[in-house]
One Martini backbone bead per residue (centre of mass of N, CA, C, O) as a GRO file, in nm:
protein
  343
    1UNK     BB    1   1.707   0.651  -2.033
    2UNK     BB    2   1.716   0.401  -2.190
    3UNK     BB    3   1.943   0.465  -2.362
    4UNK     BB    4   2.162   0.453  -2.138
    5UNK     BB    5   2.146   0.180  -2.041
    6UNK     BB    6   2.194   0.041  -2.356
    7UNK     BB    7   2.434   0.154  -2.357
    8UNK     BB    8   2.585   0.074  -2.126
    9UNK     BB    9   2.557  -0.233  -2.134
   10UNK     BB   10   2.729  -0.228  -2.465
   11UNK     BB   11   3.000  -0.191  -2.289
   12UNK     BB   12   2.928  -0.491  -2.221
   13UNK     BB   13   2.951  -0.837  -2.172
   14UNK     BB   14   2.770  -1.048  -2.031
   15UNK     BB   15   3.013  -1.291  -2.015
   16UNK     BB   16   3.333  -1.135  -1.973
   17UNK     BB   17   3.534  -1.276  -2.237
   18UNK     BB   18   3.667  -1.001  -2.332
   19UNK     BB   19   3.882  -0.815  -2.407
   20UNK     BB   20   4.077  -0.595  -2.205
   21UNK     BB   21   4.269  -0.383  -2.058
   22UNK     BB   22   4.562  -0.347  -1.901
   23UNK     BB   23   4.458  -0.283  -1.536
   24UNK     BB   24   4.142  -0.385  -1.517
   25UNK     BB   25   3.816  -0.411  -1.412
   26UNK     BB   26   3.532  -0.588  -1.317
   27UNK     BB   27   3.193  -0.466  -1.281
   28UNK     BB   28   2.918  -0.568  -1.149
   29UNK     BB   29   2.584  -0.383  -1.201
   30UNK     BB   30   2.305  -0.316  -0.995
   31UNK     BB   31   2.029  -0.156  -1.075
   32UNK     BB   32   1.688  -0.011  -1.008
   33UNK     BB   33   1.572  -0.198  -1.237
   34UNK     BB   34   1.754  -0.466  -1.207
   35UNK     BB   35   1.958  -0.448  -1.380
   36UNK     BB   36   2.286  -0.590  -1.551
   37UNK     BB   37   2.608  -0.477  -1.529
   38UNK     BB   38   2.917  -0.400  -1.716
   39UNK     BB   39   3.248  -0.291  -1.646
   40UNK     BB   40   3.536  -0.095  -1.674
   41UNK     BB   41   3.835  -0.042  -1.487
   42UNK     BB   42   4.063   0.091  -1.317
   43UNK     BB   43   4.241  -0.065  -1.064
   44UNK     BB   44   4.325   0.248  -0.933
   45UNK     BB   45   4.056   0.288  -0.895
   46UNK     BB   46   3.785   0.494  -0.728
   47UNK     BB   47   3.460   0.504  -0.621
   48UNK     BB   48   3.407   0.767  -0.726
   49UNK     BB   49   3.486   0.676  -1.036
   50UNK     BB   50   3.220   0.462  -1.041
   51UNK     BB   51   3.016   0.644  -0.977
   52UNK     BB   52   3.073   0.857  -1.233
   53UNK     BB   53   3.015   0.626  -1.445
   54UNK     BB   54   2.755   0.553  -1.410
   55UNK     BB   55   2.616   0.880  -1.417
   56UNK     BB   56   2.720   0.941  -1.717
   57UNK     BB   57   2.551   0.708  -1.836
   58UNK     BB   58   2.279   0.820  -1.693
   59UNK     BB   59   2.268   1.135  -1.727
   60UNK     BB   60   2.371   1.203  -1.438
   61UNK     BB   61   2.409   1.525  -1.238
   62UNK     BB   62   2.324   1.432  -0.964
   63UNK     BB   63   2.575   1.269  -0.822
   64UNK     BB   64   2.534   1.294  -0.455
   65UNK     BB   65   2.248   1.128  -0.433
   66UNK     BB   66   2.446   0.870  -0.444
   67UNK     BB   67   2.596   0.504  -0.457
   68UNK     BB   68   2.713   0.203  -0.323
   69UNK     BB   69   2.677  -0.111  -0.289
   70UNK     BB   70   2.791  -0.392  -0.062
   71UNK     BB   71   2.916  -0.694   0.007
   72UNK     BB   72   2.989  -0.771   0.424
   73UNK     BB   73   3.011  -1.017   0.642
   74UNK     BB   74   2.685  -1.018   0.604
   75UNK     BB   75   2.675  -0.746   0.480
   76UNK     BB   76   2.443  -0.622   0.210
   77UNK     BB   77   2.485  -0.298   0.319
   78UNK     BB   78   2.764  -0.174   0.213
   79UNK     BB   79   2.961   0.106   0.184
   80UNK     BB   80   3.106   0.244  -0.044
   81UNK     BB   81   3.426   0.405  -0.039
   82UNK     BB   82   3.493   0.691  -0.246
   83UNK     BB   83   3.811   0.694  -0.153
   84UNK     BB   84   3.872   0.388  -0.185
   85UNK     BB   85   4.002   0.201  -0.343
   86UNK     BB   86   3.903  -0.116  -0.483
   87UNK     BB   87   4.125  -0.313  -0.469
   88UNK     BB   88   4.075  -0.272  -0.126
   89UNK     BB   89   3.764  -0.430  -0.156
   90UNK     BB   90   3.852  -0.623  -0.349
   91UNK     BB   91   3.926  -0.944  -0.560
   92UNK     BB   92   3.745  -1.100  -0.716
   93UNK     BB   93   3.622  -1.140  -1.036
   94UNK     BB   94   3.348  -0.990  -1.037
   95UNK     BB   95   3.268  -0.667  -0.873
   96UNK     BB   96   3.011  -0.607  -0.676
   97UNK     BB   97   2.763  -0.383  -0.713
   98UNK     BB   98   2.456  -0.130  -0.622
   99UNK     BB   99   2.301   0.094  -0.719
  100UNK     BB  100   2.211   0.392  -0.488
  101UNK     BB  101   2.046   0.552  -0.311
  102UNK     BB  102   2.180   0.750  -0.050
  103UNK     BB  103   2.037   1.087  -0.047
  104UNK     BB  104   1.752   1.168   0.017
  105UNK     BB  105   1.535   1.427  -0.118
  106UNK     BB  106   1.282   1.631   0.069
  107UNK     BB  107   1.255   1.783  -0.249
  108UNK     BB  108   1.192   1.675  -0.535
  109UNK     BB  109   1.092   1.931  -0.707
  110UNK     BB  110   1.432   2.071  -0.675
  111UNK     BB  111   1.507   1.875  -0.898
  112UNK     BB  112   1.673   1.951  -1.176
  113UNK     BB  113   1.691   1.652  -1.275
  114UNK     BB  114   1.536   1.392  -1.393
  115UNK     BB  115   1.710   1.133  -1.377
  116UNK     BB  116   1.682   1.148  -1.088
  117UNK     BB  117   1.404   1.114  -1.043
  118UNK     BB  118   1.364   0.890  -1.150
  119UNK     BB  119   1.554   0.690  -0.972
  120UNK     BB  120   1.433   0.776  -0.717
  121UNK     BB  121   1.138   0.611  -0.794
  122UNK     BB  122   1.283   0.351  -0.782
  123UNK     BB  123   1.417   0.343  -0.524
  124UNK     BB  124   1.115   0.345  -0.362
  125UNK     BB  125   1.001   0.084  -0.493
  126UNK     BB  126   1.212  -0.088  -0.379
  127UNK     BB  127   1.153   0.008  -0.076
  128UNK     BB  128   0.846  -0.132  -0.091
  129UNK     BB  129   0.921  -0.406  -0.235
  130UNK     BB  130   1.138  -0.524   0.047
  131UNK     BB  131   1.043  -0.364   0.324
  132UNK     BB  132   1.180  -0.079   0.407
  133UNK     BB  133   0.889   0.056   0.300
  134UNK     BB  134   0.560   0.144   0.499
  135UNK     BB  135   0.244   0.187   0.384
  136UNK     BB  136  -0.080   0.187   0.342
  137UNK     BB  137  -0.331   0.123   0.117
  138UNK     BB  138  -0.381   0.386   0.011
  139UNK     BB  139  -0.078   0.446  -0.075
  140UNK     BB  140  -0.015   0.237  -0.261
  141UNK     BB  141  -0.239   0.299  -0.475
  142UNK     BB  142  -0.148   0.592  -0.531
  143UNK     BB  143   0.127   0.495  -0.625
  144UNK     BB  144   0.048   0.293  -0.842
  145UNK     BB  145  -0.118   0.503  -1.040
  146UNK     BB  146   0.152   0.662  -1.107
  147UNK     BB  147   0.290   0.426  -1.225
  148UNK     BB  148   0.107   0.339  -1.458
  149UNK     BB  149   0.080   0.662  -1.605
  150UNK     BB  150   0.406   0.673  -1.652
  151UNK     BB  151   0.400   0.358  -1.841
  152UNK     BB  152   0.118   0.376  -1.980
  153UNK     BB  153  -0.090   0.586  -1.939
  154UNK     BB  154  -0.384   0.589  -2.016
  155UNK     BB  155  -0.624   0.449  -1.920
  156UNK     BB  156  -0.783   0.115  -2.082
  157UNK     BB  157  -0.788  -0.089  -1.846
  158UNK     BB  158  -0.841  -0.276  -1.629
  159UNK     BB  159  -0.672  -0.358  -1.284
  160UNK     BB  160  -0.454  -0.615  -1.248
  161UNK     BB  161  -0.230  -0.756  -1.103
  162UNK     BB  162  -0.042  -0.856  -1.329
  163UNK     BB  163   0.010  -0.558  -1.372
  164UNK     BB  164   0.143  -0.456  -1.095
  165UNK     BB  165   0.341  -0.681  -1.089
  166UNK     BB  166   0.500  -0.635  -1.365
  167UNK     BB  167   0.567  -0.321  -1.242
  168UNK     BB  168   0.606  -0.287  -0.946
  169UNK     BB  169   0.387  -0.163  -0.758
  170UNK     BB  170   0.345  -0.418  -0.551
  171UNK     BB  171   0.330  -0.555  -0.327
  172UNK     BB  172   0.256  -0.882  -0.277
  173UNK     BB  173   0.141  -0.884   0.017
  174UNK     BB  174  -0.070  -0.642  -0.091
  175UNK     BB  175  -0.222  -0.805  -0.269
  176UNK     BB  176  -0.584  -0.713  -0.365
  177UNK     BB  177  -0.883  -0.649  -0.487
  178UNK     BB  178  -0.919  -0.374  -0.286
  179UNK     BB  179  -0.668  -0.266  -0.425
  180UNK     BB  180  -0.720  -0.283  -0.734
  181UNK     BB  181  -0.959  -0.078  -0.744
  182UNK     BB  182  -0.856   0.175  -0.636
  183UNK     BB  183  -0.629   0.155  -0.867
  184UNK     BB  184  -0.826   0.246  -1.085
  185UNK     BB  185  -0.986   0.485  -0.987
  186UNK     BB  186  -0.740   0.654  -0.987
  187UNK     BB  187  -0.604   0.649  -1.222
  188UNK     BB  188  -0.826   0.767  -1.418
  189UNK     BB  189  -0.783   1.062  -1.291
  190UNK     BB  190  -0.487   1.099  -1.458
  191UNK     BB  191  -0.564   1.227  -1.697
  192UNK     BB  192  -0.294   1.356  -1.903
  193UNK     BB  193  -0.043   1.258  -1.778
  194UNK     BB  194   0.289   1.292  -1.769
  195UNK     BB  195   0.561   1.098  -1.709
  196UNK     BB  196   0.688   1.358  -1.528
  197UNK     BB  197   0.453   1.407  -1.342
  198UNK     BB  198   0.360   1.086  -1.254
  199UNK     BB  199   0.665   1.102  -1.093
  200UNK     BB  200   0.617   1.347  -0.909
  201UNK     BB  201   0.342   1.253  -0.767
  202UNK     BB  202   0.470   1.022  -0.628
  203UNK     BB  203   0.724   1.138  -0.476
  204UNK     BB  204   0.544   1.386  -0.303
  205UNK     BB  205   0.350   1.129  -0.145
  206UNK     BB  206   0.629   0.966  -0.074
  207UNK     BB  207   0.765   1.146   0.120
  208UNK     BB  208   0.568   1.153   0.356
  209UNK     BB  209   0.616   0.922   0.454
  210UNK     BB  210   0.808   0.852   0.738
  211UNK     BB  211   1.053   0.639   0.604
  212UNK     BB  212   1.166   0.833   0.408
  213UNK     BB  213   1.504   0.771   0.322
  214UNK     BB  214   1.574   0.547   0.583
  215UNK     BB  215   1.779   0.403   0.791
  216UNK     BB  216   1.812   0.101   0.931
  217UNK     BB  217   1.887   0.034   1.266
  218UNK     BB  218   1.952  -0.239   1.493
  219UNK     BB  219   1.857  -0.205   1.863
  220UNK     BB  220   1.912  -0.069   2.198
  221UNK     BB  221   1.766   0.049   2.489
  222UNK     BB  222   1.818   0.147   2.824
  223UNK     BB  223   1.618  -0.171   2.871
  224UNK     BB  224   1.666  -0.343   2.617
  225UNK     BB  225   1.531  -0.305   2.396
  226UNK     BB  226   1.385  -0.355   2.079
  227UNK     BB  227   1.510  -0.135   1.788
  228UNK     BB  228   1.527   0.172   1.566
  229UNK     BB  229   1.747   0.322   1.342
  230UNK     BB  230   1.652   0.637   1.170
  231UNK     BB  231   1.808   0.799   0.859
  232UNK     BB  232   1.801   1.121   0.768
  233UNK     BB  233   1.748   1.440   0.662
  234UNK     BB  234   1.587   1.545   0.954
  235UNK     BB  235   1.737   1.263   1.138
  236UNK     BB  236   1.638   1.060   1.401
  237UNK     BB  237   1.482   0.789   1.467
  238UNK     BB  238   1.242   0.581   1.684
  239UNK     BB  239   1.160   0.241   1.694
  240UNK     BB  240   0.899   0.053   1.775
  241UNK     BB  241   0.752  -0.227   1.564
  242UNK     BB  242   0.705  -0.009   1.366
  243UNK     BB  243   0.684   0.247   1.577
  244UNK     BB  244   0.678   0.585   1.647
  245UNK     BB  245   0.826   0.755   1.879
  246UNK     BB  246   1.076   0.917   1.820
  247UNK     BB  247   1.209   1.274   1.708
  248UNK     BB  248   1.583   1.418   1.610
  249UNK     BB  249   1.658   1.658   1.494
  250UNK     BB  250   1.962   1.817   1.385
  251UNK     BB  251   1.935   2.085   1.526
  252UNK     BB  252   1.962   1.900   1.826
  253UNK     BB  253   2.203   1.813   1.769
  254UNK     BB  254   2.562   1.824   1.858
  255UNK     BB  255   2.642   1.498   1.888
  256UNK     BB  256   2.827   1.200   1.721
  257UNK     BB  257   2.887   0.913   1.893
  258UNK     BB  258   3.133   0.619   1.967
  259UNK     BB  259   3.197   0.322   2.196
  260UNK     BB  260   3.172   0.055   2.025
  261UNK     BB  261   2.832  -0.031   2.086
  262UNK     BB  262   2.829   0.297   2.176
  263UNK     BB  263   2.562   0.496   2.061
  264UNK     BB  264   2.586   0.858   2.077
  265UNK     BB  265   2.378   1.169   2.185
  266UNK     BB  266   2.365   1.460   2.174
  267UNK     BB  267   2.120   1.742   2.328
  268UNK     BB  268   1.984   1.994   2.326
  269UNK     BB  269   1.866   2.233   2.529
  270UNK     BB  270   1.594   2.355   2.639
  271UNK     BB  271   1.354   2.573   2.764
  272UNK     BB  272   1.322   2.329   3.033
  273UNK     BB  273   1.624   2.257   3.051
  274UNK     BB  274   1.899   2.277   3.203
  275UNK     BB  275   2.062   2.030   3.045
  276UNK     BB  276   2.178   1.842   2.869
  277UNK     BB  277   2.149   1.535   2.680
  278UNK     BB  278   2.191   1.180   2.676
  279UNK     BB  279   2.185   0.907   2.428
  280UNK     BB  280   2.221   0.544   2.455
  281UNK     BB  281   2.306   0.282   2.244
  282UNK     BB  282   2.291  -0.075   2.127
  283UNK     BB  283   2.484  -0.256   1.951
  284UNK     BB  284   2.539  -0.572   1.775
  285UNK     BB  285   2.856  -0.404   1.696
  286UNK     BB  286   3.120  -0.264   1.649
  287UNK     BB  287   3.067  -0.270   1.331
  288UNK     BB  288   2.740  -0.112   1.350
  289UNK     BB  289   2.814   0.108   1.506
  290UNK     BB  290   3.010   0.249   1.259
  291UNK     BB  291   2.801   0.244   1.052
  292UNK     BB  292   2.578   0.454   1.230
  293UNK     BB  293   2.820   0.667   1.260
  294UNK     BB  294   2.824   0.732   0.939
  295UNK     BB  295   2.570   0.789   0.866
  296UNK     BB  296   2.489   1.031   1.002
  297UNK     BB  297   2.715   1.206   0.964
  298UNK     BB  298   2.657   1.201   0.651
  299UNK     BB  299   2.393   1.341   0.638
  300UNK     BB  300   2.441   1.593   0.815
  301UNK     BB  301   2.633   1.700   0.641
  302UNK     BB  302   2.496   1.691   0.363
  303UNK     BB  303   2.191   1.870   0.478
  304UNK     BB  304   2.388   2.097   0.705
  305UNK     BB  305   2.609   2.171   0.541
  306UNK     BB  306   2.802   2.356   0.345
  307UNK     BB  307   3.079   2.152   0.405
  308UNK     BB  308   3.273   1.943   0.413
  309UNK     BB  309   3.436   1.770   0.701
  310UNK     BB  310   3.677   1.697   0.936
  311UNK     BB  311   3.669   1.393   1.143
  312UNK     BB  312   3.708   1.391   1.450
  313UNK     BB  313   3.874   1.260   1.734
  314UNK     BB  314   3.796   1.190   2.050
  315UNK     BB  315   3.864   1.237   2.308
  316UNK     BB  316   3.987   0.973   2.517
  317UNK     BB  317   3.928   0.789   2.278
  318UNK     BB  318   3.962   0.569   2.069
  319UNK     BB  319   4.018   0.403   1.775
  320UNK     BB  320   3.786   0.294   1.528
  321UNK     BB  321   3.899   0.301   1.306
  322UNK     BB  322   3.820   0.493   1.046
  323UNK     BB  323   3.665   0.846   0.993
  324UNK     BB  324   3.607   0.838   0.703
  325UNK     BB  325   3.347   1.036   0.484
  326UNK     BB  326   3.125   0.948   0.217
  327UNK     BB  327   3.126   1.343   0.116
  328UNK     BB  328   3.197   1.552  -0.175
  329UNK     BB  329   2.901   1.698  -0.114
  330UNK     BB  330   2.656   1.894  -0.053
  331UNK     BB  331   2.371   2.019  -0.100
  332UNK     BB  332   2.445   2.307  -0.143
  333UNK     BB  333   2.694   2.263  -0.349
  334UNK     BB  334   2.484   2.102  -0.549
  335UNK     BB  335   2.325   2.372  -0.621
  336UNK     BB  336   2.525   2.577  -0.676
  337UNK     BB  337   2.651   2.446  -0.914
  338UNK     BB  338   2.365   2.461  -1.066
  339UNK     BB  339   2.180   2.533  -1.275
  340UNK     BB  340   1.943   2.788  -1.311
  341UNK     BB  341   1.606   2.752  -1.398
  342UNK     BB  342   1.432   2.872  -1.608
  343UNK     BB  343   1.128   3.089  -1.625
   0.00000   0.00000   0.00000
């Protein structure tokens, strides 16, 4: 994997100044372990050719479990669309994307792919330590233990802060002396675990989280109150204050559309109800809303559906800009493609 980025790397230099072919354009990629690299596309080139080239570049095979990212118009985590050209999305260059996990896998250890699983163990770890996924502190401490043994192998002297630090194992708001202690106990316990395996109960023991792999949109539900929807493979989440409210697998939704600000849920009728329910909730703003209908929609093709479809416009109500949604494979086509692993 660390040969992978080097190569990558090596094929732009740092302050991007030297010589390239005529009609290409500049792209600088800020990967999941922080580093950035540069390289260059052909100007007509769309986003799925820059997602296949980082991917290749990074011997990822599974490569429909990932995403771009890019700053717009104060929105910091703008999904680029894979379908349409760069040049119509970007102008001056470098053209600044972040490379990260767009669709987090339900059970990491169905990943056919390590370097995937890799990606994805860095993708968590920065989701714990920029504050987008929060969990106690025994979890942390748990999670701290296997990054530690993953990265440096049967512990050998007692763990302290600057090293936990130093390794990106654990927020720094939560870094405490008896949390010290916790992950050195624990870290001991895993003597003998291979940097692969490891990675792997990482994984397994991050998936519990609550909030593993959910995107969250800041909204107000219809008390008018300040709520976040998380969207994930499971299905919408709905928390009041860092707290989770309710949840609503995709199986029980039948239907999501938006309207200006107002993003509506249809849930299927249960044995109690006489009919369906509408849950309506308000954005802070019309492109917000349509943020949020496009991650839920793509989330649903993604993990329930066998192949995407194109979704139509809903009778009767305007048209809020394209509804083109960038998913080019399901996980289930995602998995037939891939070899079944020897036994």
């Amino acid at each position: 994997m660390r040969e992978s980025l080097r190569r990558l790397a090596g094929s732009s230099s740092e302050d991007g100044m030297e010589s390239r072919p005529t009609g290409t354009r500049r792209v600088r990629i800020e990967l999941l372990d922080g580093e950035h690299i540069n390289v260059d596309i052909d100007r007509k080139a769309r986003g799925s050719d820059l997602l296949d080239k980082v991917c290749d570049n990074l011997d990822i095979v599974e490569k429909d479990f990932f995403g771009l990212l890019y700053a717009q118009r104060g929105d910091s985590r703008a999904w680029l669309d894979l379908e349409r050209r760069l040049s119509k999305t970007f102008r001056n260059e470098p053209w600044d994307v972040r490379f990260v996990v767009k669709f987090y896998p339900p059970e990491p250890s169905e990943l056919r792919d390590d370097n995937t699983r890799y990606q994805l163990g860095l993708a968590v770890r920065r989701d714990l330590i920029e504050g987008r996924l929060t969990c106690s502190t025994i979890t942390h401490a748990l999670l701290a233990s296997y990054v530690l043994q993953a990265e440096l192998g049967d512990r050998e002297g007692r763990v302290s802060g600057a090293l936990l630090s130093s390794h990106l194992a654990v927020p720094l708001q939560v870094l405490t002396e008896d949390l010290e202690d916790k992950v050195d106990e624990l870290y001991r316990k895993h003597k003998g675990q291979t940097p692969a395996e490891a990675e792997l109960n990482y994984l397994e023991n991050a998936k519990k989280i609550s909030l593993y792999g959910a995107e969250l949109h800041p909204a107000k539900d219809s008390e008018d109150i300040d709520i976040s929807l998380g969207i994930c493979a499971r299905g919408v989440t709905v928390l009041r204050d860092g707290i989770l409210m309710n949840r609503f697998p995709w199986t029980k939704i039948t239907k999501i559309s938006y309207n200006k600000r107002i993003f509506t849920l249809k849930l299927r009728a249960s044995e109690f109800d006489e009919c369906e329910t509408y849950l309506s909730f308000r954005l802070p703003s019309t492109r917000a809303c349509k943020k949020l209908w496009r991650c839920s929609v793509e989330n649903h093709m993604f993990f329930r559906r066998e192949a995407p479809v194109r979704v139509a416009r809903c009778a009767g109500l305007p048209r809020f800009g394209s509804r083109r949604v960038s998913c080019r494979r399901t996980l289930r086509q995602l998995r037939a493609a891939l070899p079944t692993p020897a036994a």
